[in-house]
Short mmCIF file of C-alpha atoms and ligand atoms in Angstrom, two decimals:
data_model
loop_
_atom_site.label_atom_id
_atom_site.label_comp_id
_atom_site.label_asym_id
_atom_site.label_seq_id
_atom_site.Cartn_x
_atom_site.Cartn_y
_atom_site.Cartn_z
CA UNK A 21 0.00 0.00 0.00
CA UNK A 22 1.44 3.36 -1.02
CA UNK A 23 1.76 5.75 1.89
CA UNK A 24 -0.64 8.66 1.80
CA UNK A 25 -0.49 11.74 3.93
CA UNK A 26 -3.49 13.94 4.42
CA UNK A 27 -3.01 17.35 5.99
CA UNK A 28 -6.03 19.36 7.07
CA UNK A 29 -5.63 23.00 8.05
CA UNK A 30 -7.57 26.11 9.02
CA UNK A 31 -6.58 27.80 5.77
CA UNK A 32 -5.18 26.59 2.46
CA UNK A 33 -3.67 28.51 -0.44
CA UNK A 34 -3.09 26.25 -3.46
CA UNK A 35 -1.99 29.03 -5.86
CA UNK A 36 -3.27 26.89 -8.73
CA UNK A 37 -5.10 29.95 -10.03
CA UNK A 38 -5.40 33.37 -8.45
CA UNK A 39 -4.50 33.33 -4.73
CA UNK A 40 -7.76 32.30 -3.12
CA UNK A 41 -7.93 31.19 0.48
CA UNK A 42 -9.83 27.99 1.22
CA UNK A 43 -11.10 27.70 4.79
CA UNK A 44 -10.78 24.19 6.31
CA UNK A 45 -8.57 22.91 3.51
CA UNK A 46 -7.04 19.52 2.79
CA UNK A 47 -3.93 18.42 0.92
CA UNK A 48 -3.35 14.80 0.05
CA UNK A 49 0.19 13.65 -0.76
CA UNK A 50 1.44 10.44 -2.27
CA UNK A 51 5.02 9.56 -3.17
CA UNK A 52 6.25 13.14 -2.98
CA UNK A 53 3.44 14.59 -5.10
CA UNK A 54 0.18 16.32 -4.33
CA UNK A 55 -2.68 14.12 -5.52
CA UNK A 56 -5.60 16.24 -4.31
CA UNK A 57 -6.20 19.62 -2.64
CA UNK A 58 -9.28 21.64 -1.83
CA UNK A 59 -11.99 22.12 0.80
CA UNK A 60 -11.86 19.27 3.32
CA UNK A 61 -15.62 18.82 2.95
CA UNK A 62 -15.22 17.72 -0.66
CA UNK A 63 -12.09 15.56 -0.18
CA UNK A 64 -12.20 12.08 -1.69
CA UNK A 65 -13.02 9.28 0.76
CA UNK A 66 -10.01 7.69 2.38
CA UNK A 67 -9.25 5.24 5.17
CA UNK A 68 -6.33 7.41 6.21
CA UNK A 69 -7.10 9.89 8.96
CA UNK A 70 -6.07 13.44 8.17
CA UNK A 71 -3.45 15.12 10.35
CA UNK A 72 -5.15 18.26 11.63
CA UNK A 73 -2.84 21.29 11.75
CA UNK A 74 -3.47 24.90 12.68
CA UNK A 75 -2.78 27.94 10.53
CA UNK A 76 -2.18 28.17 6.79
CA UNK A 77 -0.80 25.59 4.36
CA UNK A 78 0.71 27.06 1.22
CA UNK A 79 3.19 25.99 -1.47
CA UNK A 80 6.84 26.24 -0.55
CA UNK A 81 8.29 29.47 -1.92
CA UNK A 82 10.67 29.38 -4.90
CA UNK A 83 13.72 31.68 -4.82
CA UNK A 84 14.63 32.19 -8.48
CA UNK A 85 17.99 33.91 -8.00
CA UNK A 86 20.33 32.97 -5.19
CA UNK A 87 23.99 32.42 -4.39
CA UNK A 88 23.19 30.98 -0.96
CA UNK A 89 26.77 29.98 -0.05
CA UNK A 90 27.54 33.71 0.06
CA UNK A 91 26.41 33.52 3.69
CA UNK A 92 30.19 33.28 4.23
CA UNK A 93 30.57 36.80 2.78
CA UNK A 94 27.59 38.37 4.49
CA UNK A 95 28.37 41.85 5.73
CA UNK A 96 31.50 42.24 3.58
CA UNK A 97 31.92 45.11 1.12
CA UNK A 98 29.30 47.37 2.66
CA UNK A 99 28.55 50.60 0.82
CA UNK A 100 29.88 49.66 -2.62
CA UNK A 101 28.18 49.60 -6.04
CA UNK A 102 27.93 46.16 -7.65
CA UNK A 103 31.02 46.37 -9.89
CA UNK A 104 33.50 47.37 -7.15
CA UNK A 105 31.81 45.12 -4.60
CA UNK A 106 32.42 42.15 -6.92
CA UNK A 107 35.96 42.90 -8.07
CA UNK A 108 37.38 44.38 -4.84
CA UNK A 109 35.73 42.25 -2.16
CA UNK A 110 33.81 39.19 -3.41
CA UNK A 111 35.99 37.67 -6.13
CA UNK A 112 39.29 37.79 -4.16
CA UNK A 113 37.61 35.81 -1.36
CA UNK A 114 35.60 33.51 -3.62
CA UNK A 115 38.75 32.55 -5.50
CA UNK A 116 40.00 30.93 -2.28
CA UNK A 117 36.87 28.92 -1.51
CA UNK A 118 37.33 25.20 -0.99
CA UNK A 119 34.61 22.60 -1.65
CA UNK A 120 34.26 22.17 2.13
CA UNK A 121 33.67 25.92 2.54
CA UNK A 122 30.89 25.74 -0.04
CA UNK A 123 29.35 22.58 1.46
CA UNK A 124 29.22 24.25 4.88
CA UNK A 125 27.91 27.53 3.47
CA UNK A 126 25.22 25.93 1.30
CA UNK A 127 24.09 23.86 4.28
CA UNK A 128 23.64 27.00 6.38
CA UNK A 129 21.99 28.82 3.44
CA UNK A 130 19.61 25.90 2.89
CA UNK A 131 18.66 25.88 6.57
CA UNK A 132 17.95 29.62 6.44
CA UNK A 133 15.88 29.23 3.26
CA UNK A 134 13.88 26.26 4.56
CA UNK A 135 13.11 27.82 7.92
CA UNK A 136 11.97 30.91 5.98
CA UNK A 137 9.49 28.87 3.93
CA UNK A 138 11.61 28.56 0.76
CA UNK A 139 11.64 24.99 -0.58
CA UNK A 140 13.42 25.55 -3.91
CA UNK A 141 16.31 27.83 -4.73
CA UNK A 142 17.85 28.59 -8.10
CA UNK A 143 21.52 28.52 -7.22
CA UNK A 144 24.50 29.95 -9.10
CA UNK A 145 27.67 29.06 -7.20
CA UNK A 146 31.12 27.47 -7.42
CA UNK A 147 32.01 23.84 -6.54
CA UNK A 148 28.91 22.15 -7.96
CA UNK A 149 29.24 18.83 -6.17
CA UNK A 150 29.57 20.56 -2.80
CA UNK A 151 26.42 22.59 -3.52
CA UNK A 152 24.54 19.45 -4.57
CA UNK A 153 25.77 17.48 -1.51
CA UNK A 154 24.46 20.21 0.81
CA UNK A 155 21.14 20.40 -1.05
CA UNK A 156 20.60 16.64 -0.80
CA UNK A 157 21.62 16.42 2.86
CA UNK A 158 19.68 19.49 4.06
CA UNK A 159 16.51 18.37 2.30
CA UNK A 160 15.88 21.52 0.25
CA UNK A 161 15.25 21.37 -3.50
CA UNK A 162 17.51 23.29 -5.88
CA UNK A 163 17.88 24.10 -9.52
CA UNK A 164 21.67 24.31 -9.65
CA UNK A 165 23.34 26.39 -12.36
CA UNK A 166 27.13 26.25 -11.97
CA UNK A 167 28.67 29.60 -12.90
CA UNK A 168 30.86 30.32 -15.88
CA UNK A 169 33.11 33.10 -14.66
CA UNK A 170 36.69 34.08 -15.37
CA UNK A 171 39.06 36.56 -13.79
CA UNK A 172 42.49 36.82 -12.23
CA UNK A 173 41.11 36.22 -8.74
CA UNK A 174 39.09 33.23 -9.93
CA UNK A 175 41.89 31.32 -11.67
CA UNK A 176 41.39 28.38 -9.29
CA UNK A 177 38.17 27.49 -11.09
CA UNK A 178 39.99 26.87 -14.36
CA UNK A 179 39.44 28.17 -17.90
CA UNK A 180 35.86 28.61 -19.09
CA UNK A 181 36.10 25.58 -21.40
CA UNK A 182 36.75 23.40 -18.35
CA UNK A 183 33.92 25.02 -16.38
CA UNK A 184 31.51 24.43 -19.26
CA UNK A 185 32.55 20.79 -19.69
CA UNK A 186 32.05 20.34 -15.95
CA UNK A 187 28.43 21.47 -16.27
CA UNK A 188 27.67 18.84 -18.90
CA UNK A 189 29.21 16.22 -16.60
CA UNK A 190 27.21 17.50 -13.61
CA UNK A 191 24.01 17.21 -15.64
CA UNK A 192 24.89 13.55 -16.32
CA UNK A 193 25.82 12.84 -12.71
CA UNK A 194 22.80 14.43 -11.03
CA UNK A 195 20.17 13.70 -13.68
CA UNK A 196 18.51 11.02 -11.52
CA UNK A 197 18.02 13.21 -8.45
CA UNK A 198 14.50 14.04 -7.25
CA UNK A 199 15.69 17.22 -5.53
CA UNK A 200 18.33 18.59 -7.91
CA UNK A 201 18.30 19.62 -11.54
CA UNK A 202 21.10 21.30 -13.47
CA UNK A 203 21.31 24.34 -15.75
CA UNK A 204 24.07 26.67 -16.95
CA UNK A 205 25.06 29.88 -15.14
CA UNK A 206 27.11 32.17 -17.42
CA UNK A 207 27.65 35.09 -15.02
CA UNK A 208 26.82 37.96 -17.38
CA UNK A 209 27.47 39.40 -20.83
CA UNK A 210 29.84 42.00 -19.37
CA UNK A 211 32.02 39.46 -17.54
CA UNK A 212 32.42 36.93 -20.37
CA UNK A 213 33.85 37.04 -23.91
CA UNK A 214 31.63 36.40 -26.91
CA UNK A 215 33.11 32.98 -27.73
CA UNK A 216 32.17 31.81 -24.23
CA UNK A 217 28.58 33.02 -24.56
CA UNK A 218 28.30 31.27 -27.95
CA UNK A 219 29.62 28.03 -26.43
CA UNK A 220 27.06 28.33 -23.61
CA UNK A 221 24.27 28.69 -26.17
CA UNK A 222 25.56 25.59 -27.98
CA UNK A 223 25.65 23.49 -24.79
CA UNK A 224 22.19 24.72 -23.75
CA UNK A 225 20.77 23.71 -27.13
CA UNK A 226 22.55 20.32 -27.28
CA UNK A 227 21.61 19.27 -23.77
CA UNK A 228 18.28 21.06 -23.36
CA UNK A 229 19.63 22.95 -20.32
CA UNK A 230 18.28 26.34 -19.30
CA UNK A 231 20.46 29.44 -18.91
CA UNK A 232 20.66 31.57 -15.73
CA UNK A 233 22.43 34.92 -16.27
CA UNK A 234 22.71 38.38 -14.69
CA UNK A 235 21.28 41.05 -16.96
CA UNK A 236 20.85 44.83 -16.82
CA UNK A 237 21.56 45.09 -13.10
CA UNK A 238 23.60 48.31 -13.19
CA UNK A 239 22.86 51.27 -15.43
CA UNK A 240 26.22 51.30 -17.23
CA UNK A 241 27.01 47.58 -17.35
CA UNK A 242 25.86 47.18 -20.97
CA UNK A 243 27.76 50.20 -22.32
CA UNK A 244 30.78 48.23 -23.55
CA UNK A 245 28.56 45.67 -25.29
CA UNK A 246 26.52 48.39 -26.95
CA UNK A 247 29.64 50.32 -28.05
CA UNK A 248 31.11 47.19 -29.58
CA UNK A 249 28.00 45.71 -31.18
CA UNK A 250 25.43 48.50 -31.46
CA UNK A 251 23.01 46.22 -29.60
CA UNK A 252 21.42 46.32 -26.16
CA UNK A 253 22.47 43.39 -23.95
CA UNK A 254 19.16 41.49 -24.42
CA UNK A 255 19.42 41.95 -28.20
CA UNK A 256 23.06 40.87 -28.08
CA UNK A 257 22.25 37.70 -26.10
CA UNK A 258 19.42 36.97 -28.52
CA UNK A 259 21.76 37.41 -31.51
CA UNK A 260 24.11 34.81 -29.97
CA UNK A 261 21.29 32.28 -29.52
CA UNK A 262 21.27 32.54 -25.73
CA UNK A 263 17.53 33.20 -25.54
CA UNK A 264 16.52 30.31 -27.81
CA UNK A 265 15.63 27.93 -24.98
CA UNK A 266 14.52 28.64 -21.43
CA UNK A 267 16.39 31.50 -19.78
CA UNK A 268 16.19 33.17 -16.39
CA UNK A 269 17.45 36.74 -16.27
CA UNK A 270 18.48 38.05 -12.86
CA UNK A 271 17.67 41.70 -12.03
CA UNK A 272 16.46 43.16 -15.36
CA UNK A 273 16.56 46.71 -13.97
CA UNK A 274 17.75 48.72 -16.99
CA UNK A 275 15.50 47.40 -19.75
CA UNK A 276 14.05 49.61 -22.47
CA UNK A 277 10.60 49.09 -24.04
CA UNK A 278 12.21 47.40 -27.12
CA UNK A 279 14.15 45.08 -24.75
CA UNK A 280 10.92 44.12 -22.98
CA UNK A 281 9.24 43.54 -26.32
CA UNK A 282 12.12 41.26 -27.35
CA UNK A 283 11.96 39.27 -24.09
CA UNK A 284 8.20 38.78 -24.41
CA UNK A 285 8.81 36.73 -27.55
CA UNK A 286 11.03 34.19 -25.79
CA UNK A 287 10.78 31.53 -23.07
CA UNK A 288 12.38 33.87 -20.63
CA UNK A 289 11.57 35.10 -17.16
CA UNK A 290 13.01 37.73 -14.84
CA UNK A 291 14.17 37.23 -11.25
CA UNK A 292 13.50 40.59 -9.59
CA UNK A 293 15.73 41.25 -6.56
CA UNK A 294 14.42 44.45 -4.95
CA UNK A 295 16.41 44.39 -1.71
CA UNK A 296 19.70 43.75 -3.52
CA UNK A 297 18.90 46.44 -6.08
CA UNK A 298 18.17 48.85 -3.24
CA UNK A 299 21.29 48.02 -1.24
CA UNK A 300 23.59 48.50 -4.25
CA UNK A 301 21.60 51.49 -5.58
CA UNK A 302 21.22 49.57 -8.86
CA UNK A 303 17.78 50.96 -9.65
CA UNK A 304 14.10 49.96 -9.71
CA UNK A 305 13.14 47.26 -12.22
CA UNK A 306 10.19 47.83 -14.60
CA UNK A 307 8.26 44.91 -13.14
CA UNK A 308 4.83 46.19 -14.13
CA UNK A 309 5.90 46.74 -17.75
CA UNK A 310 7.46 43.26 -17.93
CA UNK A 311 4.42 41.48 -16.53
CA UNK A 312 2.15 43.64 -18.67
CA UNK A 313 4.06 42.41 -21.74
CA UNK A 314 3.59 38.80 -20.65
CA UNK A 315 7.12 38.24 -19.30
CA UNK A 316 6.85 36.24 -16.05
CA UNK A 317 8.60 37.90 -13.11
CA UNK A 318 9.52 36.24 -9.85
CA UNK A 319 10.71 37.91 -6.66
CA UNK A 320 14.11 36.64 -5.50
CA UNK A 321 16.69 37.28 -2.79
CA UNK A 322 19.99 37.35 -4.74
CA UNK A 323 23.01 36.27 -2.66
CA UNK A 324 22.96 36.86 1.09
CA UNK A 325 25.86 39.27 0.90
CA UNK A 326 23.98 41.69 -1.30
CA UNK A 327 20.81 41.67 0.73
CA UNK A 328 21.76 40.31 3.45
CA UNK A 329 18.91 37.97 4.29
CA UNK A 330 17.43 34.95 2.54
CA UNK A 331 13.94 36.20 3.35
CA UNK A 332 11.27 36.25 0.64
CA UNK A 333 8.71 37.84 2.97
CA UNK A 334 10.88 40.94 3.19
CA UNK A 335 11.47 40.81 -0.59
CA UNK A 336 7.73 40.76 -1.28
CA UNK A 337 7.26 43.96 0.69
CA UNK A 338 10.25 45.61 -0.99
CA UNK A 339 8.88 44.63 -4.41
CA UNK A 340 5.51 46.18 -3.59
CA UNK A 341 7.09 49.38 -2.28
CA UNK A 342 9.37 49.77 -5.30
CA UNK A 343 6.61 49.01 -7.82
CA UNK A 344 4.32 51.56 -6.21
CA UNK A 345 6.98 54.26 -5.88
CA UNK A 346 8.05 53.75 -9.50
CA UNK A 347 4.47 53.92 -10.78
CA UNK A 348 3.23 56.54 -8.30
CA UNK A 349 0.26 54.22 -7.87
CA UNK A 350 -0.83 52.67 -4.54
CA UNK A 351 -2.33 49.70 -6.40
CA UNK A 352 0.64 48.98 -8.68
CA UNK A 353 1.40 45.56 -7.19
CA UNK A 354 -1.20 43.80 -5.07
CA UNK A 355 -0.39 41.37 -2.23
CA UNK A 356 -1.91 38.63 -4.41
CA UNK A 357 0.62 39.50 -7.16
CA UNK A 358 3.52 39.38 -4.70
CA UNK A 359 2.55 35.98 -3.29
CA UNK A 360 2.15 34.59 -6.83
CA UNK A 361 5.61 35.94 -7.71
CA UNK A 362 7.28 33.85 -4.99
CA UNK A 363 5.28 30.72 -5.82
CA UNK A 364 3.42 29.91 -9.05
CA UNK A 365 4.99 32.62 -11.21
CA UNK A 366 8.44 31.67 -9.88
CA UNK A 367 7.78 28.12 -11.06
CA UNK A 368 6.84 29.55 -14.46
CA UNK A 369 10.07 31.56 -14.58
CA UNK A 370 12.03 28.34 -13.99
CA UNK A 371 9.95 26.41 -16.51
CA UNK A 372 8.75 24.23 -13.63
CA UNK A 373 4.95 24.11 -13.43
CA UNK A 374 5.31 21.40 -10.74
CA UNK A 375 6.73 24.01 -8.32
CA UNK A 376 4.98 26.84 -6.47
CA UNK A 377 1.46 25.39 -6.48
CA UNK A 378 -0.39 22.69 -4.53
CA UNK A 379 -2.54 21.28 -7.31
CA UNK A 380 -2.67 17.63 -8.37
CA UNK A 381 0.71 16.64 -9.82
CA UNK A 382 2.63 19.40 -8.00
CA UNK A 383 5.63 18.51 -5.89
CA UNK A 384 4.61 18.08 -2.26
CA UNK A 385 6.64 21.11 -1.15
CA UNK A 386 4.43 22.59 1.56
CA UNK A 387 4.80 25.28 4.21
CA UNK A 388 2.72 25.74 7.35
CA UNK A 389 2.39 29.31 8.62
CA UNK A 390 1.27 30.31 12.10
CA UNK A 391 -1.65 32.68 11.49
CA UNK A 392 -2.31 33.39 15.18
CA UNK A 393 -0.96 36.93 14.82
CA UNK A 394 -2.96 37.66 11.66
CA UNK A 395 -5.44 39.92 13.39
CA UNK A 396 -8.04 40.85 12.45
CA UNK A 397 -9.26 38.24 10.00
CA UNK A 398 -12.50 39.77 8.87
CA UNK A 399 -12.76 37.93 5.57
CA UNK A 400 -10.70 35.00 4.18
CA UNK A 401 -8.79 37.24 1.74
CA UNK A 402 -7.23 39.00 4.73
CA UNK A 403 -4.99 35.94 5.15
CA UNK A 404 -3.14 36.88 1.93
CA UNK A 405 -2.85 40.55 2.89
CA UNK A 406 -1.49 39.71 6.35
CA UNK A 407 0.83 37.01 4.96
CA UNK A 408 2.47 39.54 2.64
CA UNK A 409 2.56 42.60 4.92
CA UNK A 410 3.11 40.86 8.28
CA UNK A 411 4.76 37.56 7.29
CA UNK A 412 8.20 36.68 8.64
CA UNK A 413 10.36 33.54 8.66
CA UNK A 414 9.53 33.28 12.38
CA UNK A 415 5.96 32.35 11.48
CA UNK A 416 7.08 29.32 9.42
CA UNK A 417 6.33 26.31 11.62
CA UNK A 418 6.64 23.23 9.40
CA UNK A 419 8.04 22.62 5.94
CA UNK A 420 7.76 19.54 3.76
CA UNK A 421 9.86 18.94 0.64
CA UNK A 422 8.97 16.04 -1.63
CA UNK A 423 6.49 15.10 1.11
CA UNK A 424 9.19 14.85 3.81
CA UNK A 425 9.10 17.12 6.86
CA UNK A 426 12.39 19.02 6.80
CA UNK A 427 11.40 21.78 9.24
CA UNK A 428 9.46 20.84 12.37
CA UNK A 429 8.15 23.51 14.73
CA UNK A 430 10.48 26.08 13.19
CA UNK A 431 13.70 24.04 13.33
CA UNK A 432 15.43 22.18 10.52
CA UNK A 433 15.20 18.41 11.00
CA UNK A 434 18.32 17.53 9.04
CA UNK A 435 20.74 20.40 9.80
CA UNK A 436 22.47 21.19 13.08
CA UNK A 437 21.88 24.92 12.81
CA UNK A 438 24.08 26.02 15.72
CA UNK A 439 26.94 23.85 14.46
CA UNK A 440 26.57 25.15 10.90
CA UNK A 441 26.67 28.74 12.15
CA UNK A 442 29.83 28.14 14.19
CA UNK A 443 31.59 26.45 11.30
CA UNK A 444 30.53 29.17 8.85
CA UNK A 445 31.97 31.87 11.12
CA UNK A 446 35.29 30.04 11.37
CA UNK A 447 35.53 29.63 7.59
CA UNK A 448 34.42 33.21 6.89
CA UNK A 449 37.19 34.58 9.13
CA UNK A 450 39.78 32.56 7.20
CA UNK A 451 38.48 33.87 3.84
CA UNK A 452 38.58 37.45 5.12
CA UNK A 453 42.33 37.23 5.78
CA UNK A 454 43.27 38.81 2.45
CA UNK A 455 46.74 37.64 1.47
ZN1 ZN B 3 23.27 37.46 -8.48
#
């Protein structure tokens, strides 16, 4: 007999369509997948008793742009714009990372994400096997896109040809995993030569892998590309074949109307990182224009040294504030939009309709939120409003990934959090000793 788990809760958000709160909801899980969800009163008959839980059940959130192992660099390089922050502070330290550093850091990052209600992260970071090890052992799910990045400080990671070959091998090695899938993470058009970007497009096409790239984060980052080619960065990437398959563009702040028009014709989505963009003074992304043109946009954290938290509740509020300030319109982004952009729409951005919803066939990645402080609840829709404006990681009580409980009563079940924090501090101090 296949094991079935039935969870019954005060409130349920399936996110299958528009965010609509079901009172007295039920989710039925079998073999890591949701098989049924809806009002408990109309649940199919079963011999299995439902586990009654309080609060809200919702899909695990999906963080579409993260470098979670950068918990080791949190707090470093304060007060710098993105370009100097990368070249002067991040890359010199990252060039000295060992696989054990990354395993430790990804473990801590995964624990922070999970306890904050994030069940999938889209990771771009060095030492792929260490990232994957930490994902599998912590119990989170990840779409892992090893970076292609070259520079004097990053010589330890080898030439780009080697990095690219390593991604094809990683896709072979981890293809059977239920929690991990692989894509390609060319850092950006400004940090890589054209022949590299062309080779990335070739590998993506040959292997059917998606591309995860930084794009239009800073105002001037595309100037060199435009001077050389006469094209905007999106048009340049398109001309090289990089937008032919699925692509995820991180930031997308400095996009013109023709850029947005171009993106709307491709299988591309944008990972909007409002807190990172605010911290680095990068700018305010045209989220309303993108979504209006049919480009899916997810809300993401970016790395925890440009934010510095892995907290999608905080990001939702920042996204709403920025959208409304940019538009001068107090209705520019609704709470229902924000919650969709960390769940269902984030799954769309990744090309993963099995993530970010709790409909039949979805992955059983489920979060339970304590709604005791959501006062007043006058009508069911207030749950969404309070979740977005008053939600915090501290309200996340239980988390299931692939049907397995990986956070219980607010604590990770598979990670020794205090130990991971101690070890991360020790490793971070070593990396900070600039030679
Ligand atoms: Zn990034």
